[in-house]
Short mmCIF file of the C-alpha atoms (twelve columns), coordinates in Angstrom:
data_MODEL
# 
_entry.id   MODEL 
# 
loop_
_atom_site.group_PDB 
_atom_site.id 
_atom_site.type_symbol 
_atom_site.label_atom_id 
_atom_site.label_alt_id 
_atom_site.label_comp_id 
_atom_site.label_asym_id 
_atom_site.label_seq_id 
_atom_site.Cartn_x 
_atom_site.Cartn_y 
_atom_site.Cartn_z 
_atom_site.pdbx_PDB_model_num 
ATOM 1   C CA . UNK A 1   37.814  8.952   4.027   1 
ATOM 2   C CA . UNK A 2   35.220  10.568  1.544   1 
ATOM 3   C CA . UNK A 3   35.795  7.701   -0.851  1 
ATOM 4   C CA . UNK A 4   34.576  4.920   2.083   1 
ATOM 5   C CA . UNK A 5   31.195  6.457   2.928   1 
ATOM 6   C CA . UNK A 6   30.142  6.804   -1.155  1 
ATOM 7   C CA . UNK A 7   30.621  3.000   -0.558  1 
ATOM 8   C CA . UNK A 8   27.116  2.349   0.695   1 
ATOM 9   C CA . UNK A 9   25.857  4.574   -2.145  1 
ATOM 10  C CA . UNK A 10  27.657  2.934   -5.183  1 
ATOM 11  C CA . UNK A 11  26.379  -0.423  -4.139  1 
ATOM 12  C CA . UNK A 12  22.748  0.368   -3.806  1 
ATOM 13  C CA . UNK A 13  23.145  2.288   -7.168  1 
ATOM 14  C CA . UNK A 14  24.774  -0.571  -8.705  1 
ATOM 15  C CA . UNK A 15  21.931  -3.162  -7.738  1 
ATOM 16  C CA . UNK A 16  19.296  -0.591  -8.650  1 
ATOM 17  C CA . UNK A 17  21.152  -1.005  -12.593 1 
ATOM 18  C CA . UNK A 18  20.431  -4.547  -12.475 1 
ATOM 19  C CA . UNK A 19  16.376  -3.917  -12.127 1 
ATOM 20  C CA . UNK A 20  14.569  -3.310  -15.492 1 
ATOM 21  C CA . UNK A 21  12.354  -0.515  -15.615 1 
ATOM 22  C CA . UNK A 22  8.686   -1.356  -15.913 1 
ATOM 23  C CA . UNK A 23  6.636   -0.880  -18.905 1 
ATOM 24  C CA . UNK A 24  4.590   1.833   -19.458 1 
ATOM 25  C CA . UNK A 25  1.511   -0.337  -20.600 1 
ATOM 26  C CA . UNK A 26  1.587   -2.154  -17.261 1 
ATOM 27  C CA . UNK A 27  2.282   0.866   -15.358 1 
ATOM 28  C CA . UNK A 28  -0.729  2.448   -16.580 1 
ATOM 29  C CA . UNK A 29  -2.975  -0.355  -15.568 1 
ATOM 30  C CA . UNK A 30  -2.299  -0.298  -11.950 1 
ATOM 31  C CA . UNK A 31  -3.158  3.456   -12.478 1 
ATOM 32  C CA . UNK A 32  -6.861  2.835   -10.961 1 
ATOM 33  C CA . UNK A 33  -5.239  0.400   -7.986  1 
ATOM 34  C CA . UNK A 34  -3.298  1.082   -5.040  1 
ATOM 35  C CA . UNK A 35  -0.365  0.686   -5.851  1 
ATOM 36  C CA . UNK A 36  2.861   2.144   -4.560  1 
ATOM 37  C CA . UNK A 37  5.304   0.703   -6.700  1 
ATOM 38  C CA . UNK A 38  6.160   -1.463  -9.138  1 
ATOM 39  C CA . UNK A 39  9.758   -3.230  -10.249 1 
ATOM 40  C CA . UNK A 40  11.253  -5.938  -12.033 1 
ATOM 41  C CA . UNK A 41  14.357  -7.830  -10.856 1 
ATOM 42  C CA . UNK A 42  16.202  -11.378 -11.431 1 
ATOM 43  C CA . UNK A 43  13.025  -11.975 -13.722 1 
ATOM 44  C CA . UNK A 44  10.422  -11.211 -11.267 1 
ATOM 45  C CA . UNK A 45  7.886   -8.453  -11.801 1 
ATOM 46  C CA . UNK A 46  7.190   -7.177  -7.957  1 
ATOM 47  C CA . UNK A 47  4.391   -5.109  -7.448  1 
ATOM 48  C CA . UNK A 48  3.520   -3.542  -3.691  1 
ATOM 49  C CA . UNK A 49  0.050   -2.360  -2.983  1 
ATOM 50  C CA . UNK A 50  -0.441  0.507   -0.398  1 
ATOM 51  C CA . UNK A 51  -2.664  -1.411  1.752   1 
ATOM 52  C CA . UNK A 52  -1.724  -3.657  5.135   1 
ATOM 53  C CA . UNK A 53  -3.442  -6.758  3.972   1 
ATOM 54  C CA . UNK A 54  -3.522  -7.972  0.221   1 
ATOM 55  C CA . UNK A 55  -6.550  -9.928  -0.361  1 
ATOM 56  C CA . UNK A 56  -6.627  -13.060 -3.627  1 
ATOM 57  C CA . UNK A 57  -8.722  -10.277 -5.507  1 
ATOM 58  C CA . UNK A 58  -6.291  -7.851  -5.054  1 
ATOM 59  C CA . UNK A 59  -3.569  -9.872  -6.186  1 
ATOM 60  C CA . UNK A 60  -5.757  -11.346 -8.821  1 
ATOM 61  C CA . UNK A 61  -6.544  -7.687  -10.378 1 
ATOM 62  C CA . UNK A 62  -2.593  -7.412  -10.759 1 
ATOM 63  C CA . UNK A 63  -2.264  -10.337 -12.372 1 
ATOM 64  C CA . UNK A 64  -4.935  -9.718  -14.829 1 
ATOM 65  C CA . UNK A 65  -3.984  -6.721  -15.128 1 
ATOM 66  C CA . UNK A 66  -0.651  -7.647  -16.201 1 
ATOM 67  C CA . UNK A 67  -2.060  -10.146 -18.915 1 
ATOM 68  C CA . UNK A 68  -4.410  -7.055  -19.976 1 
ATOM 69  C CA . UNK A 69  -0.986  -4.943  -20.862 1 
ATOM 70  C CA . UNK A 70  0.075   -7.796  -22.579 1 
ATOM 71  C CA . UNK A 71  -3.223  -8.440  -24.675 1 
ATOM 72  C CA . UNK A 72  -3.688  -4.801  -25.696 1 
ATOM 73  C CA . UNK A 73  0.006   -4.124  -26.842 1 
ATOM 74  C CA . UNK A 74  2.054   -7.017  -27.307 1 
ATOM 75  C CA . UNK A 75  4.930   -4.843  -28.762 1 
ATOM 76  C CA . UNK A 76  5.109   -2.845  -25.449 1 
ATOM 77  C CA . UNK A 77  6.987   -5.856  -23.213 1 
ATOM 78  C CA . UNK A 78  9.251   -8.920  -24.219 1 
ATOM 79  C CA . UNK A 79  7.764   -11.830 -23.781 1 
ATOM 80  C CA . UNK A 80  10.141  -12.645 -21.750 1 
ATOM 81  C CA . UNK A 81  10.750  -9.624  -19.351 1 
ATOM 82  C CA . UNK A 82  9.652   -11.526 -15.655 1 
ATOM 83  C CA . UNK A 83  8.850   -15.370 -15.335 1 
ATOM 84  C CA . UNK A 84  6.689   -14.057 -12.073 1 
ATOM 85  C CA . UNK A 85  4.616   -11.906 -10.092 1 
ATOM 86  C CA . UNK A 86  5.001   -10.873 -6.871  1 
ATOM 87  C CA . UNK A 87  2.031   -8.893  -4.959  1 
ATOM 88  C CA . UNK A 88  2.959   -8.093  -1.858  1 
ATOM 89  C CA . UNK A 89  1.243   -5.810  1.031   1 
ATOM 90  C CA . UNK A 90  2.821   -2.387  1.942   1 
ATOM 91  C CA . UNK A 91  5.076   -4.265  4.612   1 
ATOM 92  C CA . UNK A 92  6.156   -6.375  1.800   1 
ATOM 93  C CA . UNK A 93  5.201   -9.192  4.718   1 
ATOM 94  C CA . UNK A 94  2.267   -10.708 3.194   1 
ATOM 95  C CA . UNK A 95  1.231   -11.545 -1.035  1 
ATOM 96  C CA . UNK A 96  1.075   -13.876 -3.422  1 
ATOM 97  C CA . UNK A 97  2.687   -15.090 -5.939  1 
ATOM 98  C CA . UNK A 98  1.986   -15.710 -9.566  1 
ATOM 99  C CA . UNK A 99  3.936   -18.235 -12.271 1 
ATOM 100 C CA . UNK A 100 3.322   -16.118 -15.016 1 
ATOM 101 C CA . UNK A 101 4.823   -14.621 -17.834 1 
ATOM 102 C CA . UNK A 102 3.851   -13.066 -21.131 1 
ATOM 103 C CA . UNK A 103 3.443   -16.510 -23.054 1 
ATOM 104 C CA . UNK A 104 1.477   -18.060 -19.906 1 
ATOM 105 C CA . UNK A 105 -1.174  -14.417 -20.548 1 
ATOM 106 C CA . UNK A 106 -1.515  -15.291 -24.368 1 
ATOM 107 C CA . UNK A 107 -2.377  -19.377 -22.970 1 
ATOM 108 C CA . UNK A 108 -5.095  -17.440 -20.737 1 
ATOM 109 C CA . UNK A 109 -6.382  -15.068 -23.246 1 
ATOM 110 C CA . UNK A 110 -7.690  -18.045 -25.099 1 
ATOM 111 C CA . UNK A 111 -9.834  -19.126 -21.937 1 
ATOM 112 C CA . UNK A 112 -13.383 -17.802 -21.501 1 
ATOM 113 C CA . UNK A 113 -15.165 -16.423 -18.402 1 
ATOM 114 C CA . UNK A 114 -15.113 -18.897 -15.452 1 
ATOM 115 C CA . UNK A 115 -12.183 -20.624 -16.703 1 
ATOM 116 C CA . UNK A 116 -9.865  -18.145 -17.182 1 
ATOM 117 C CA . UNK A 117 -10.418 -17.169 -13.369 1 
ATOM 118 C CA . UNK A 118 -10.173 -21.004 -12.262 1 
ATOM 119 C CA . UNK A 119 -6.572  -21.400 -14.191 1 
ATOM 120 C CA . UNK A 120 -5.599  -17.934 -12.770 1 
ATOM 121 C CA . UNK A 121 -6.221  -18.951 -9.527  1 
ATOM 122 C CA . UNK A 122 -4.252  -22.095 -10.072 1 
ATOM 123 C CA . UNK A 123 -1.030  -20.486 -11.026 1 
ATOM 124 C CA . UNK A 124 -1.290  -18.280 -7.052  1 
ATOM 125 C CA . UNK A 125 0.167   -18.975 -3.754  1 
ATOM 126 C CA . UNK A 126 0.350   -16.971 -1.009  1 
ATOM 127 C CA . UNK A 127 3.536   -15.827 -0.056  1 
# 
């Protein structure tokens, strides 16, 4: 009988082992935001703010934010770690999403100003 209810437990462990932990040089950019937590599963970074609503500039700070981790410390991620971004709201009812990965950042990087927000912007859709 004790064997049947660890069950429940095993499995959620067992998923939790497929996740990646994520890196420490994204982690600490979403130090100054609200964030309440960050993962990465089935190649898709997922990051949930604290807040109800998540607003384009709010997912648009994670995003950059992202390609700022990347810029400052290449060795820190593979390039190859997520293929997306996820941003949702506290619910996890309401985001957007981003098609972007390490190699799409260092495409980015080489943009200036305006048009590195215009091709940012591009790449989301809302959830």
């Amino acid at each position: 009988m004790r064997l049947v209810a660890l069950v429940p437990l095993l499995i959620a462990f067992s998923f939790s082992a497929l996740a990646s932990q994520v890196p420490a040089s994204i982690s600490k950019q979403f130090e100054s935001l609200r964030v309440e937590k960050a993962t990465i599963s089935n190649k898709t970074l997922k990051v949930v703010y604290k807040d109800e609503k998540v607003g384009d500039l709010m997912a648009l700070s994670i995003a950059q934010s992202v390609c700022s981790a990347w810029y400052t410390d290449k060795k820190s991620f593979n390039n190859n770690l997520f293929e997306n971004i996820k941003v949702y709201n506290h619910w996890e009812m309401q985001g957007y999403q981003f098609n972007l990965n390490a190699n799409k950042c260092e495409e980015l990087g080489k943009l200036a100003g305006d048009e590195y927000d215009i091709e940012m912007r591009k790449i989301m859709k809302p959830l």
